[in-house]
Amino acid sequence: MVCIKKRFFSLNRLLLLAFGLWPDEETIFTRFQATLLCSLLISSIVFQLSRLFIAEYSFDFIVRILSSVTFFATLTSLPLSFWINIKTIKYLLDQLQYIYDQLKDRNEIAIYDKYGYIGKHFTTIVVIFLVCGLCSNSGIVYWPYILDIIVPNNESYAIHTMQFVTKYFNVSEKYYFLVLVHLNAAITTGLIVSVGTETMIFSYLKHICGMFEIASYRIEQAMAPELLHTVDIKSRIVICREMICAIDMQRQAMQCTKCFVTSMEGTVFILIIINVLCMSCNLLRIFQIESPMERMDEVLLHLLAVSTVLTITFACNYVGQEVTDHSNHVYVIIYNVAWYLAPLHIQKLILFLLQRSNKIFSLSVGGLFTASLECFATLVKASLSYFTFMYSMQ
């Protein structure tokens, strides 16, 4: 028996297992790991928010802190929700395994594998970028301190880093290194678990697309010309059986999707709001910097934050659009097959399916946001609108 967790989710397991977020047997140790992770991420947000109440602040300082806080909140919210709903995630993965085990047709298995490997390849690409980014970040942050040890100088190589941290968060030079290590650890772990959870969700929804594709394939097989032109009882039984299997696969795909959306709906709704604020605040902060060329490090940080959030938002909406398109494709197949040649009772069944096609199946969050490319464009437009509004208020 093929284990889909090992075949398609091995990289996600590698990223999440060390933090207690892999949906497997839950133990005291995994709870401790997850609690430690969430404490680290939440404490980084609390620290940054505390600067608003402790330090003297201005509008620029508020924007600076909010641009950082919202980015950290983006990295925190989804892994936190993943941990809370870990039993549901485990159930959904078990459902995928059960569905895969029920497949007997080689073509259906090939379709399922195709979409599973699409998700895995996407995860691989993202992980490569993640590793490169984390290595670069570690080098940029800690290399000056290594140079101070290897090649001592009258002036510390890390003086620029110290000035940046103390000014950005308005902290004392005495504690800047602790702040730097704390926030760097939080952003590193946050990126790892965010990539692990988000690519896992992407892969899961690609499996759903595969299930819809299998349903389409079964309908085509049921409505094959050689069966429709044969009027014997055996052909009718084959058509009925194939149609029932196709509808059952479509039903399972819809149920798995609805179960996932229901469990993550609240968090995703909050995440959407945070992402919009994050893009707006970081864009505003870029335009607040008076000498961008002299403070290129800060400009790049905010650009990276915007690009990261933009990528996350696009990936989520893209895969949501894919689910909707594959669901609609089932009905397109029904329209295109020669259903009028089928037996009367099959035609009646198909009419019910065609009526169902009037209601588009989609990933809807709170009834306000529907995962699609149109929604992505709307969110980007909203971010730019808030940015221009805040910029005009200065």
Coordinates of C-alpha atoms in Angstrom, one line a residue:
M1 CA 0.0 0.0 0.0
V2 CA 1.3 3.4 -1.0
C3 CA 1.5 6.0 1.9
I4 CA 0.6 9.4 0.4
K5 CA 2.1 11.2 3.4
K6 CA 5.5 9.7 2.5
R7 CA 5.1 10.1 -1.2
F8 CA 3.6 13.6 -1.4
F9 CA 4.0 15.3 2.0
S10 CA 7.6 14.2 3.0
L11 CA 9.0 17.7 2.8
N12 CA 6.1 19.1 4.8
R13 CA 6.8 16.5 7.4
L14 CA 10.5 17.5 7.5
L15 CA 9.5 21.1 8.0
L16 CA 6.8 20.6 10.6
L17 CA 8.0 17.6 12.6
A18 CA 10.6 19.5 14.6
F19 CA 8.0 22.0 15.8
G20 CA 5.4 19.5 16.8
L21 CA 3.0 20.5 14.0
W22 CA 3.1 17.4 11.9
P23 CA -0.4 15.8 12.1
D24 CA 0.5 12.4 13.5
E25 CA 0.3 10.9 16.9
E26 CA 0.1 13.8 19.4
T27 CA 2.3 13.4 22.5
I28 CA 3.3 15.5 25.4
F29 CA 6.6 16.2 23.7
T30 CA 4.9 17.4 20.5
R31 CA 2.6 19.6 22.5
F32 CA 5.7 21.1 24.2
Q33 CA 7.4 21.7 20.9
A34 CA 4.3 23.4 19.5
T35 CA 3.8 25.5 22.7
L36 CA 7.4 26.6 22.5
L37 CA 7.0 27.6 18.9
C38 CA 3.8 29.6 19.5
S39 CA 5.3 31.2 22.6
L40 CA 8.3 32.4 20.5
L41 CA 6.2 33.8 17.7
I42 CA 3.6 35.5 20.0
S43 CA 6.3 36.9 22.3
S44 CA 8.0 38.6 19.3
I45 CA 4.7 40.3 18.4
V46 CA 4.0 41.3 22.0
F47 CA 7.5 42.8 22.3
Q48 CA 7.0 44.9 19.2
L49 CA 3.6 46.1 20.3
S50 CA 5.0 47.0 23.7
R51 CA 7.3 49.5 22.1
L52 CA 4.2 51.6 21.2
F53 CA 3.4 52.0 24.9
I54 CA 6.9 52.2 26.3
A55 CA 8.9 54.3 23.8
E56 CA 8.1 57.8 22.6
Y57 CA 6.4 57.4 19.3
S58 CA 5.2 59.4 16.2
F59 CA 3.2 58.5 13.2
D60 CA 6.3 57.2 11.4
F61 CA 7.2 55.0 14.4
I62 CA 3.7 53.6 14.6
V63 CA 3.8 52.7 10.9
R64 CA 7.3 51.2 11.3
I65 CA 6.1 49.0 14.2
L66 CA 2.9 48.0 12.5
S67 CA 4.6 47.0 9.3
S68 CA 6.8 44.6 11.3
V69 CA 4.0 43.4 13.6
T70 CA 1.7 42.5 10.8
F71 CA 4.4 40.6 9.0
F72 CA 5.1 38.6 12.2
A73 CA 1.4 38.1 12.7
T74 CA 1.1 36.7 9.1
L75 CA 3.8 34.1 10.0
T76 CA 2.1 33.3 13.3
S77 CA -1.6 33.0 12.5
L78 CA -1.7 30.1 10.1
P79 CA 0.7 27.8 12.0
L80 CA -1.2 28.6 15.2
S81 CA -4.5 27.6 13.5
F82 CA -2.8 24.5 12.1
W83 CA -1.9 23.5 15.6
I84 CA -5.4 24.1 17.0
N85 CA -7.0 22.1 14.1
I86 CA -4.3 19.4 13.9
K87 CA -6.8 16.6 14.5
T88 CA -8.9 17.9 11.7
I89 CA -5.8 18.0 9.4
K90 CA -4.9 14.5 10.4
Y91 CA -8.5 13.4 9.6
L92 CA -8.3 15.0 6.2
L93 CA -5.0 13.4 5.3
D94 CA -6.5 10.0 6.4
Q95 CA -9.4 10.7 4.0
L96 CA -7.0 11.3 1.2
Q97 CA -5.3 8.1 2.0
Y98 CA -8.6 6.2 2.1
I99 CA -9.7 7.7 -1.3
Y100 CA -6.3 6.8 -2.8
D101 CA -6.6 3.2 -1.5
Q102 CA -10.0 2.8 -3.2
L103 CA -8.6 3.6 -6.6
K104 CA -8.2 0.6 -8.9
D105 CA -8.0 2.0 -12.4
R106 CA -4.5 2.8 -13.5
N107 CA -5.6 6.0 -15.2
E108 CA -7.3 7.2 -12.0
I109 CA -4.2 6.5 -10.0
A110 CA -2.1 8.3 -12.6
I111 CA -4.4 11.3 -12.3
Y112 CA -4.1 11.3 -8.5
D113 CA -0.3 10.9 -8.7
K114 CA -0.1 13.8 -11.2
Y115 CA -1.7 16.3 -8.9
G116 CA 0.1 14.9 -5.9
Y117 CA 3.4 15.5 -7.5
I118 CA 2.4 19.0 -8.7
G119 CA 2.0 19.8 -5.0
K120 CA 5.2 18.2 -4.0
H121 CA 7.2 19.9 -6.8
F122 CA 5.7 23.3 -5.7
T123 CA 6.8 22.5 -2.1
T124 CA 10.3 21.6 -3.3
I125 CA 10.7 24.9 -5.2
V126 CA 9.4 26.9 -2.2
V127 CA 11.7 25.0 0.2
I128 CA 14.7 25.8 -2.0
F129 CA 13.9 29.5 -1.9
L130 CA 13.4 29.2 1.8
V131 CA 16.8 27.6 2.4
C132 CA 18.5 30.2 0.3
G133 CA 16.7 33.0 2.0
L134 CA 17.5 31.7 5.5
C135 CA 21.1 31.1 4.7
S136 CA 21.4 34.7 3.3
N137 CA 19.6 36.1 6.3
S138 CA 21.9 34.3 8.8
G139 CA 25.0 35.4 6.9
I140 CA 23.9 39.0 6.8
V141 CA 22.8 39.1 10.5
Y142 CA 25.6 37.1 12.1
W143 CA 28.6 37.5 9.8
P144 CA 29.7 40.9 11.3
Y145 CA 29.9 39.2 14.7
I146 CA 32.0 36.4 13.3
L147 CA 34.3 39.0 11.8
D148 CA 34.6 40.7 15.1
I149 CA 36.0 37.4 16.6
I150 CA 38.1 36.4 13.6
V151 CA 39.4 39.8 12.5
P152 CA 39.1 42.2 15.5
N153 CA 38.9 45.9 14.6
N154 CA 38.8 49.1 16.6
E155 CA 35.2 49.6 15.5
S156 CA 32.8 46.7 15.5
Y157 CA 31.7 45.3 12.2
A158 CA 28.2 45.1 13.7
I159 CA 27.9 48.8 14.4
H160 CA 25.5 49.3 11.5
T161 CA 23.3 46.4 12.7
M162 CA 23.3 47.9 16.2
Q163 CA 22.3 51.3 15.0
F164 CA 19.5 49.9 12.8
V165 CA 18.0 47.7 15.5
T166 CA 18.2 50.4 18.2
K167 CA 16.7 53.1 15.9
Y168 CA 14.0 50.8 14.3
F169 CA 12.6 49.5 17.6
N170 CA 13.7 52.4 19.8
V171 CA 15.6 50.1 22.3
S172 CA 18.7 50.6 24.3
E173 CA 22.1 49.6 22.8
K174 CA 22.5 47.4 25.9
Y175 CA 19.7 45.1 24.9
Y176 CA 19.8 45.3 21.1
F177 CA 21.6 42.0 20.6
L178 CA 18.9 40.1 22.6
V179 CA 16.2 41.8 20.5
L180 CA 18.1 40.9 17.3
V181 CA 18.5 37.2 18.3
H182 CA 14.9 37.0 19.5
L183 CA 13.3 38.5 16.4
N184 CA 15.6 36.7 14.1
A185 CA 14.8 33.3 15.8
A186 CA 11.1 34.2 15.5
I187 CA 11.2 35.1 11.9
T188 CA 13.3 32.1 11.0
T189 CA 11.0 29.6 12.7
G190 CA 8.0 31.5 11.5
L191 CA 9.1 31.3 7.9
I192 CA 9.8 27.5 8.2
V193 CA 6.5 26.6 9.8
S194 CA 4.6 29.0 7.5
V195 CA 6.1 27.4 4.4
G196 CA 5.4 24.0 5.9
T197 CA 1.8 24.7 6.6
E198 CA 1.0 26.7 3.5
T199 CA 2.6 24.3 1.0
M200 CA 0.8 21.5 2.8
I201 CA -2.5 23.3 2.3
F202 CA -1.6 24.0 -1.3
S203 CA -0.8 20.3 -1.9
Y204 CA -3.9 19.2 -0.1
L205 CA -6.1 21.3 -2.4
K206 CA -4.2 20.1 -5.4
H207 CA -5.3 16.6 -4.3
I208 CA -8.8 17.9 -4.3
C209 CA -8.3 19.0 -7.9
G210 CA -7.2 15.5 -8.7
M211 CA -10.3 14.1 -7.2
F212 CA -12.5 16.4 -9.4
E213 CA -10.4 15.3 -12.4
I214 CA -11.0 11.7 -11.5
A215 CA -14.8 12.4 -11.3
S216 CA -14.6 13.9 -14.8
Y217 CA -12.7 10.9 -16.1
R218 CA -15.3 8.5 -14.7
I219 CA -18.1 10.5 -16.4
E220 CA -16.3 10.2 -19.7
Q221 CA -15.9 6.5 -19.2
A222 CA -19.5 6.1 -18.3
M223 CA -20.6 8.0 -21.3
A224 CA -18.3 6.2 -23.7
P225 CA -19.8 5.8 -27.2
E226 CA -19.4 2.0 -27.2
L227 CA -21.6 1.8 -24.1
L228 CA -24.2 4.3 -25.2
H229 CA -24.8 2.6 -28.5
T230 CA -25.3 -0.7 -26.8
V231 CA -28.8 -1.1 -25.3
D232 CA -28.3 -4.3 -23.4
I233 CA -28.7 -4.6 -19.6
K234 CA -25.0 -5.1 -19.0
S235 CA -24.1 -1.8 -20.6
R236 CA -26.8 0.0 -18.6
I237 CA -25.4 -1.5 -15.4
V238 CA -21.9 -0.4 -16.3
I239 CA -23.1 3.1 -17.0
C240 CA -25.0 3.3 -13.7
R241 CA -22.0 2.0 -11.8
E242 CA -19.6 4.4 -13.4
M243 CA -21.9 7.4 -12.9
I244 CA -22.4 6.5 -9.2
C245 CA -18.6 6.3 -8.7
A246 CA -18.1 9.6 -10.5
I247 CA -20.7 11.4 -8.4
D248 CA -19.3 9.7 -5.2
M249 CA -15.9 11.0 -6.0
Q250 CA -17.2 14.5 -6.7
R251 CA -19.1 14.4 -3.4
Q252 CA -16.0 13.3 -1.4
A253 CA -14.0 16.1 -3.0
M254 CA -16.6 18.6 -2.0
Q255 CA -16.9 17.2 1.5
C256 CA -13.1 17.3 2.1
T257 CA -13.0 20.9 0.9
K258 CA -15.9 22.0 3.0
C259 CA -14.4 20.3 6.1
F260 CA -11.1 22.0 5.5
V261 CA -12.6 25.5 4.9
T262 CA -14.9 25.2 8.0
S263 CA -11.9 24.3 10.2
M264 CA -9.7 27.1 9.0
E265 CA -12.3 29.7 8.1
G266 CA -11.8 32.0 11.1
T267 CA -8.1 32.1 10.9
V268 CA -8.0 32.6 7.2
F269 CA -10.4 35.5 7.6
I270 CA -8.1 37.2 10.1
L271 CA -5.1 36.3 7.9
I272 CA -6.6 38.1 5.0
I273 CA -7.1 41.3 7.0
I274 CA -3.6 41.1 8.4
N275 CA -2.1 40.6 4.9
V276 CA -3.9 43.6 3.6
L277 CA -2.7 45.7 6.5
C278 CA 0.8 44.3 6.2
M279 CA 1.1 45.2 2.5
S280 CA -0.3 48.7 3.1
C281 CA 1.9 49.5 6.1
N282 CA 5.1 48.2 4.5
L283 CA 4.4 50.1 1.3
L284 CA 3.8 53.2 3.3
R285 CA 7.0 52.7 5.3
I286 CA 9.0 52.4 2.0
F287 CA 7.7 55.8 0.9
Q288 CA 8.3 57.3 4.3
I289 CA 12.1 56.7 4.1
E290 CA 13.6 60.0 3.1
S291 CA 16.9 58.7 1.7
P292 CA 16.2 55.2 0.2
M293 CA 19.6 54.8 -1.2
E294 CA 21.3 55.4 2.1
R295 CA 18.9 53.1 4.0
M296 CA 18.7 50.4 1.4
D297 CA 18.7 47.7 4.1
E298 CA 15.4 48.9 5.5
V299 CA 13.9 49.4 2.0
L300 CA 14.8 45.8 1.1
L301 CA 13.3 44.5 4.4
H302 CA 10.0 46.1 3.6
L303 CA 10.1 45.0 0.0
L304 CA 10.7 41.4 1.1
A305 CA 7.8 41.6 3.5
V306 CA 5.5 42.9 0.7
S307 CA 6.7 40.3 -1.8
T308 CA 6.3 37.5 0.8
V309 CA 2.8 38.4 1.7
L310 CA 1.9 39.0 -2.0
T311 CA 3.2 35.5 -2.9
I312 CA 1.3 33.9 0.0
T313 CA -1.9 35.7 -1.0
F314 CA -1.5 34.8 -4.7
A315 CA -0.7 31.1 -4.0
C316 CA -3.8 30.7 -1.8
N317 CA -6.1 32.4 -4.3
Y318 CA -4.6 30.6 -7.2
V319 CA -5.1 27.1 -5.7
G320 CA -8.6 28.2 -4.7
Q321 CA -9.3 29.2 -8.3
E322 CA -7.9 25.8 -9.4
V323 CA -10.4 24.0 -7.2
T324 CA -13.3 26.0 -8.6
D325 CA -12.2 25.5 -12.2
H326 CA -11.8 21.7 -11.7
S327 CA -15.2 21.6 -10.0
N328 CA -16.8 23.4 -13.0
H329 CA -14.9 21.2 -15.4
V330 CA -17.0 18.2 -14.1
Y331 CA -20.1 19.9 -15.3
V332 CA -18.5 20.9 -18.6
I333 CA -17.7 17.3 -19.2
I334 CA -21.4 16.4 -18.5
Y335 CA -22.5 19.0 -21.0
N336 CA -20.1 17.8 -23.6
V337 CA -20.8 14.0 -23.4
A338 CA -23.6 12.5 -25.5
W339 CA -25.8 12.2 -22.5
Y340 CA -28.9 12.3 -24.7
L341 CA -28.0 8.9 -25.9
A342 CA -28.0 7.4 -22.4
P343 CA -30.9 5.5 -20.9
L344 CA -33.8 7.6 -19.6
H345 CA -33.1 7.1 -15.9
I346 CA -29.4 8.1 -16.5
Q347 CA -30.6 11.3 -18.3
K348 CA -32.7 12.2 -15.3
L349 CA -29.7 11.7 -13.1
I350 CA -27.6 13.9 -15.3
L351 CA -30.3 16.6 -15.2
F352 CA -29.9 16.8 -11.4
L353 CA -26.2 17.3 -11.9
L354 CA -26.7 20.0 -14.5
Q355 CA -29.0 21.8 -12.1
R356 CA -26.3 21.6 -9.4
S357 CA -23.9 23.3 -11.9
N358 CA -25.9 26.6 -11.4
K359 CA -24.3 26.9 -8.0
I360 CA -20.6 27.4 -8.4
F361 CA -18.5 25.4 -5.9
S362 CA -15.8 27.6 -4.4
L363 CA -13.7 28.2 -1.3
S364 CA -15.6 30.9 0.5
V365 CA -14.4 32.5 3.7
G366 CA -17.0 34.1 5.9
G367 CA -19.2 34.7 2.9
L368 CA -17.0 37.7 2.1
F369 CA -13.9 36.3 0.4
T370 CA -13.9 33.6 -2.3
A371 CA -10.5 32.2 -3.1
S372 CA -9.9 33.2 -6.7
L373 CA -7.7 35.3 -8.9
E374 CA -10.4 38.0 -8.8
C375 CA -10.2 38.0 -5.0
F376 CA -6.4 38.3 -5.2
A377 CA -6.8 41.4 -7.4
T378 CA -9.4 42.8 -5.0
L379 CA -7.1 42.4 -2.0
V380 CA -4.2 44.0 -3.8
K381 CA -6.4 46.9 -4.8
A382 CA -7.6 47.2 -1.2
S383 CA -4.0 47.3 0.0
L384 CA -3.1 50.0 -2.4
S385 CA -6.2 52.0 -1.5
Y386 CA -5.3 51.9 2.2
F387 CA -1.7 52.8 1.4
T388 CA -2.7 55.8 -0.6
F389 CA -5.2 56.9 2.1
M390 CA -2.6 56.6 4.9
Y391 CA 0.0 58.3 2.7
S392 CA -2.3 61.3 2.1
M393 CA -3.0 61.5 5.9
Q394 CA 0.6 62.3 6.7

